[in-house]
Amino acid sequence: MSRKLIAGNWKMNGSRAEWRALAAAVVQQAQGVAADFVVCPPAAGLADVATVVQGAQVALGTQDVCAHGNGAHTGEVSTTMLKEFGCTYAIVGHSERRTDLAETDGLVAAKARAALAEGIVPIICIGETEDQKTKGLTTKVLDGQLRGSLKDVRPARAVDIVIAYEPVWAIGTGKVPTAADITEACAHIRSLLIELLPDTGKSVRILYGGSVKPENAAEILTLANVDGALIGGASLKAESFVGIARAVVAKAA
Ligand code: 13P
């Protein structure tokens, strides 16, 4: 089994004291666990968390990036600034931003290109809504989102980008697709990646996200073409976040 990427999206939660404590607990508990870890605090917490994870096995990620370079973009944070904080990953196109801020596939692709240009690995999120799933549109939606969100995105190496498949209806709901549905969606994403990125697509990591917990992690993360997880709620406690990795490593052993 290849090494899994376990990414925590803390969303807009916590306080300075809580971010520092959570990061320290993750660093401590991740020691010796055979997985790659990344934590993505809110932008306001990057400096605090950066000092805690520095030199540890846990990478620092951001929940968003600006598609533009430094300049007149009020309220935004550039990739060069994020790089200075030690960010090596950036979530782009999360469904909450696609919904709350009307982010389009084109904007997501521009953010992915900006991250890539700065040596930050974009974690590009895609996923269908419940309505789209009910109507049998999942494959079509994933197809459109992936093609649009990868427009002119050209990673030199497979490790330079990550795709996160997050069915919108599974986020924060406790609902999880069947193993067969995840397998089908991720197989489709893999075939598209091979088509769009002939040199690297075969090995780009695909994460599953949506109500992942230690209890369901071993089943989900050992499915074909699932190379890790993007975790929301369960990433807010070090025990459950690292517990997800432990469950997968234990099953593989
Ligand atoms: P939950 O793990 O809380 O369902 O959130 C998933 C998610 O949105 C991660 O980006």
PDB file of C-alpha atoms and ligand atoms in Angstrom, residues 9 11 94 96 166 170-172 210-212 230-233, ligand 1:
ATOM      1  CA  ASN A   9      -9.291  21.069   7.010  1.00  0.00           C
ATOM      2  CA  LYS A  11     -12.343  25.331   8.365  1.00  0.00           C
ATOM      3  CA  HIS A  94     -13.633  23.606  -1.604  1.00  0.00           C
ATOM      4  CA  GLU A  96     -18.065  25.669   0.738  1.00  0.00           C
ATOM      5  CA  GLU A 166     -15.749  15.395  -1.698  1.00  0.00           C
ATOM      6  CA  ALA A 170     -21.397  13.819   2.587  1.00  0.00           C
ATOM      7  CA  ILE A 171     -19.653  16.858   4.121  1.00  0.00           C
ATOM      8  CA  GLY A 172     -20.456  17.262   7.810  1.00  0.00           C
ATOM      9  CA  GLY A 210     -16.865  13.697   3.577  1.00  0.00           C
ATOM     10  CA  SER A 211     -17.637  12.373   7.087  1.00  0.00           C
ATOM     11  CA  VAL A 212     -14.400  10.383   7.382  1.00  0.00           C
ATOM     12  CA  LEU A 230      -9.468  15.300   3.451  1.00  0.00           C
ATOM     13  CA  ILE A 231     -11.026  15.550   6.876  1.00  0.00           C
ATOM     14  CA  GLY A 232     -13.166  18.280   8.408  1.00  0.00           C
ATOM     15  CA  GLY A 233     -14.891  17.621  11.737  1.00  0.00           C
TER      16      GLY A 233
HETATM   17  P1  13P B   1     -16.260  16.536   7.260  1.00  0.00           P
HETATM   18  O1  13P B   1     -15.119  15.584   7.494  1.00  0.00           O
HETATM   19  O2  13P B   1     -16.623  17.333   8.477  1.00  0.00           O
HETATM   20  O3  13P B   1     -17.432  15.857   6.627  1.00  0.00           O
HETATM   21  O4  13P B   1     -15.749  17.641   6.204  1.00  0.00           O
HETATM   22  C1  13P B   1     -15.148  17.231   5.029  1.00  0.00           C
HETATM   23  C2  13P B   1     -14.562  18.413   4.368  1.00  0.00           C
HETATM   24  O5  13P B   1     -15.259  19.295   3.907  1.00  0.00           O
HETATM   25  C3  13P B   1     -13.089  18.506   4.316  1.00  0.00           C
HETATM   26  O6  13P B   1     -12.683  19.498   3.428  1.00  0.00           O
END
